Coordinates of N, CA, C and O and ligand atoms in Angstrom, one line a residue:
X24 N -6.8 -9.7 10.0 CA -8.2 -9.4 9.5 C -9.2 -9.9 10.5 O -8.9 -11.0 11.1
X25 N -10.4 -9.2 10.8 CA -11.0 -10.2 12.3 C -12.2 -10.7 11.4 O -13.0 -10.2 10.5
X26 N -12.0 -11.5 11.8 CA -13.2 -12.6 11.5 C -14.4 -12.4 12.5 O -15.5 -12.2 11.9
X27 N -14.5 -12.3 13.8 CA -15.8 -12.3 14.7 C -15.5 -11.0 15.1 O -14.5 -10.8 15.8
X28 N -16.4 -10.0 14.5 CA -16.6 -8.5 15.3 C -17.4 -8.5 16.1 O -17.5 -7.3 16.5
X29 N -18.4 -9.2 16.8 CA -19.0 -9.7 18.1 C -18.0 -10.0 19.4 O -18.4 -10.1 20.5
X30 N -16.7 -10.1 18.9 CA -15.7 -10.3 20.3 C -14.6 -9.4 20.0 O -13.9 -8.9 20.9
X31 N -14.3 -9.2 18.7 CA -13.0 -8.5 17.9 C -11.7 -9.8 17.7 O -10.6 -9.8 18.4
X32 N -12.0 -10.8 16.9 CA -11.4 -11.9 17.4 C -10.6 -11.5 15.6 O -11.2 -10.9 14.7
X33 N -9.5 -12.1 15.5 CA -8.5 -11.7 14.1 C -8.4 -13.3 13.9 O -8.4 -14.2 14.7
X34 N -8.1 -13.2 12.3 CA -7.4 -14.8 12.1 C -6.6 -15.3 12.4 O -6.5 -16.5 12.6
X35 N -5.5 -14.3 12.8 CA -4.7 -14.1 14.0 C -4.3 -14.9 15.0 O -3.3 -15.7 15.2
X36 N -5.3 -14.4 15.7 CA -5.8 -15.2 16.5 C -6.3 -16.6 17.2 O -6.0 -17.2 18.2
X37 N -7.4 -16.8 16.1 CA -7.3 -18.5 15.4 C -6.6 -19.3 15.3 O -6.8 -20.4 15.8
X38 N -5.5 -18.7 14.5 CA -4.5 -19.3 14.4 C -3.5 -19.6 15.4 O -2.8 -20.7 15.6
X39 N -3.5 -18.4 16.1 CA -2.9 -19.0 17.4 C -3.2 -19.9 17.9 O -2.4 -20.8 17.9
X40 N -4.4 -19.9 18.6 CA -5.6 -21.0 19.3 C -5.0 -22.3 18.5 O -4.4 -23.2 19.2
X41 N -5.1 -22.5 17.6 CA -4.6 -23.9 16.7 C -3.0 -24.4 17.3 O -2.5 -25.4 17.8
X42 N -2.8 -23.6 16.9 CA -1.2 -23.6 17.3 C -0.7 -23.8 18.8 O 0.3 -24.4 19.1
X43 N -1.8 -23.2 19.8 CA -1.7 -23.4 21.1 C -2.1 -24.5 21.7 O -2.0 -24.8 22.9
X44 N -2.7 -25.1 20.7 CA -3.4 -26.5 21.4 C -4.6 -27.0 20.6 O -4.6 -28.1 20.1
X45 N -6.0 -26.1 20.4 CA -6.9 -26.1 19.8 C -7.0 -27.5 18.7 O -6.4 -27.4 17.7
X46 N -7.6 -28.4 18.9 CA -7.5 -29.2 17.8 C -8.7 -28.8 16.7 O -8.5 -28.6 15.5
X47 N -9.8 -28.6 17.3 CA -11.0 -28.6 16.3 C -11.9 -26.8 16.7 O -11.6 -26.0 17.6
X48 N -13.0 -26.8 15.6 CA -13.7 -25.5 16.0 C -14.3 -25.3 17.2 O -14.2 -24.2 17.8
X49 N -15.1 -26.5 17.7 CA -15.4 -26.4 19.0 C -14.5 -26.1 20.3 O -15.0 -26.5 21.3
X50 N -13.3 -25.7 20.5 CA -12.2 -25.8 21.2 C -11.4 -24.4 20.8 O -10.7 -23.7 21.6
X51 N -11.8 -24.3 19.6 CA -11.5 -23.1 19.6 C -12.6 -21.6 20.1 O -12.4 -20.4 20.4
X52 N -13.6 -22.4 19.8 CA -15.1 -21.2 19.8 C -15.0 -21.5 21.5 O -15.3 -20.5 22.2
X53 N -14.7 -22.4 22.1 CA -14.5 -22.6 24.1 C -13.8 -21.4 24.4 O -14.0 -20.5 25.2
X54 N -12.5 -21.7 23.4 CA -11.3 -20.6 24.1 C -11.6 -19.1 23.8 O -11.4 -18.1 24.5
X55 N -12.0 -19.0 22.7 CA -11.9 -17.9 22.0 C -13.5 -16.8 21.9 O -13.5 -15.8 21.2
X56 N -14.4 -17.4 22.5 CA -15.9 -17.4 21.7 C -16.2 -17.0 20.7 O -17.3 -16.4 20.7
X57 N -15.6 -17.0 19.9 CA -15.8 -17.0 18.2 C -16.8 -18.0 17.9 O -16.9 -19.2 17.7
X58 N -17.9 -16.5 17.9 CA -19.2 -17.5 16.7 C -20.0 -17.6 18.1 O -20.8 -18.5 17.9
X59 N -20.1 -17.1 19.5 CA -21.4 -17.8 20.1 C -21.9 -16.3 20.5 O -22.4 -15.8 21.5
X60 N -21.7 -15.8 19.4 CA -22.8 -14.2 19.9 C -23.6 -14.5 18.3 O -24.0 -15.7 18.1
X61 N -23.8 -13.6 17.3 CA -24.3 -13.8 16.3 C -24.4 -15.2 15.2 O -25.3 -15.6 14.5
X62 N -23.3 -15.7 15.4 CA -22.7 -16.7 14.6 C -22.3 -16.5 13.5 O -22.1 -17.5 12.8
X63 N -21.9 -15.3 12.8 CA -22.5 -15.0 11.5 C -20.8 -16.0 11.2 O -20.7 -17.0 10.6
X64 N -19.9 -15.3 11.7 CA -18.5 -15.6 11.4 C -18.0 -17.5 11.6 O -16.9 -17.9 11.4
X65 N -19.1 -18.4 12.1 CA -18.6 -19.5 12.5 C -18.1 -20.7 11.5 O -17.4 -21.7 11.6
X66 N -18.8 -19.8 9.9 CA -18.3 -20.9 9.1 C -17.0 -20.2 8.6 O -16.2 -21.0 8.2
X67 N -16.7 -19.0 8.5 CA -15.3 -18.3 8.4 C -14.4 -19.2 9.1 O -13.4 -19.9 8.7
X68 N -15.0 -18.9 10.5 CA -13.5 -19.4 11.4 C -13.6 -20.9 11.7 O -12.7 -21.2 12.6
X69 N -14.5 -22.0 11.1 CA -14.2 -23.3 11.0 C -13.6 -23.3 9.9 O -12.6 -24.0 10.1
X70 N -13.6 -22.9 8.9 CA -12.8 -23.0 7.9 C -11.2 -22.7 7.8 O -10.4 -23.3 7.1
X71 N -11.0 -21.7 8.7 CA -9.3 -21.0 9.1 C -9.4 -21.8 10.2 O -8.6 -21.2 10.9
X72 N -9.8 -22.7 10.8 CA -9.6 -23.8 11.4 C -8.8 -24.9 10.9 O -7.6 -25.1 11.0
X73 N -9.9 -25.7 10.2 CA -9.6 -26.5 8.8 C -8.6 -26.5 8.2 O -8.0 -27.6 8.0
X74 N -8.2 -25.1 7.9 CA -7.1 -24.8 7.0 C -5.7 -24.8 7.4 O -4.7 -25.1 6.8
X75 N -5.8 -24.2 9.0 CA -4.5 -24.3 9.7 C -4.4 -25.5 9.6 O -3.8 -25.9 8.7
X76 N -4.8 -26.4 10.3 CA -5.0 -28.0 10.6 C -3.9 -28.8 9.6 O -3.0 -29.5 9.8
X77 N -4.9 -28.3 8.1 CA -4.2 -29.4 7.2 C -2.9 -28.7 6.6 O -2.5 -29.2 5.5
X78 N -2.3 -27.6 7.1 CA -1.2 -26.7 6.5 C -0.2 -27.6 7.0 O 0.0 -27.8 8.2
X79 N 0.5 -28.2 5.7 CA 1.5 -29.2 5.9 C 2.7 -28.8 7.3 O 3.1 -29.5 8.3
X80 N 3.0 -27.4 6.8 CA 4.1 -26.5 7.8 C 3.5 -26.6 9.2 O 4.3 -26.2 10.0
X81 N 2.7 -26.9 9.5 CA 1.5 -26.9 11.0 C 2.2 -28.2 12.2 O 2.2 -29.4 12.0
X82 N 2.6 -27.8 13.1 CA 3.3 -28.4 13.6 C 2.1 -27.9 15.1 O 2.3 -26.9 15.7
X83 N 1.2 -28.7 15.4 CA 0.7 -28.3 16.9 C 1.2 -28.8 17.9 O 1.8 -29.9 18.0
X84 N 0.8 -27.7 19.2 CA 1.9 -27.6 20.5 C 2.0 -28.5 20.9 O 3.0 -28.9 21.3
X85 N 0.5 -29.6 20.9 CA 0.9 -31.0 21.7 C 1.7 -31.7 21.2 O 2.2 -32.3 22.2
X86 N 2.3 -32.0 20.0 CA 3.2 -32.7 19.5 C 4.5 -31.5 19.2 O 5.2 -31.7 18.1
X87 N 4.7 -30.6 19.8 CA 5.6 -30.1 19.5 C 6.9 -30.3 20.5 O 7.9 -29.7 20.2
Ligands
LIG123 FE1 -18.7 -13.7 15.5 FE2 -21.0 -12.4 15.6 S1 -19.4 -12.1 14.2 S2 -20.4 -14.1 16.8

């Protein structure tokens, strides 16, 4: 589903970003620029941030 149609960015994707390293929204909106054209999507994709984060199954790459 994309969350920023200002870049064509998917939750997808996000989720990748998290998974790839990404710890927080700002790190992800660096890699990805989700959210620095309109903004409209920034509280979407801090939240599917958030949500990856605290998903017990969530195993991120630095500690992987
Ligand atoms: Fe993401 Fe516009 S929809 S910056």
């Amino acid at each position: 589903m994309y969350i920023c149609l200002c870049h064509g960015i998917t939750d997808r994707q996000i989720r990748d970003a998290v998974s790839g390293g990404c710890c927080s929204f700002r790190e992800v909106r660096t890699s990805l620029k989700v959210g620095t054209q309109c903004g409209k999507c920034a509280c979407t994709a801090k939240g599917l941030v958030r949500e990856t984060l605290a998903d017990p199954l969530f195993i991120p790459a630095r500690q992987a």
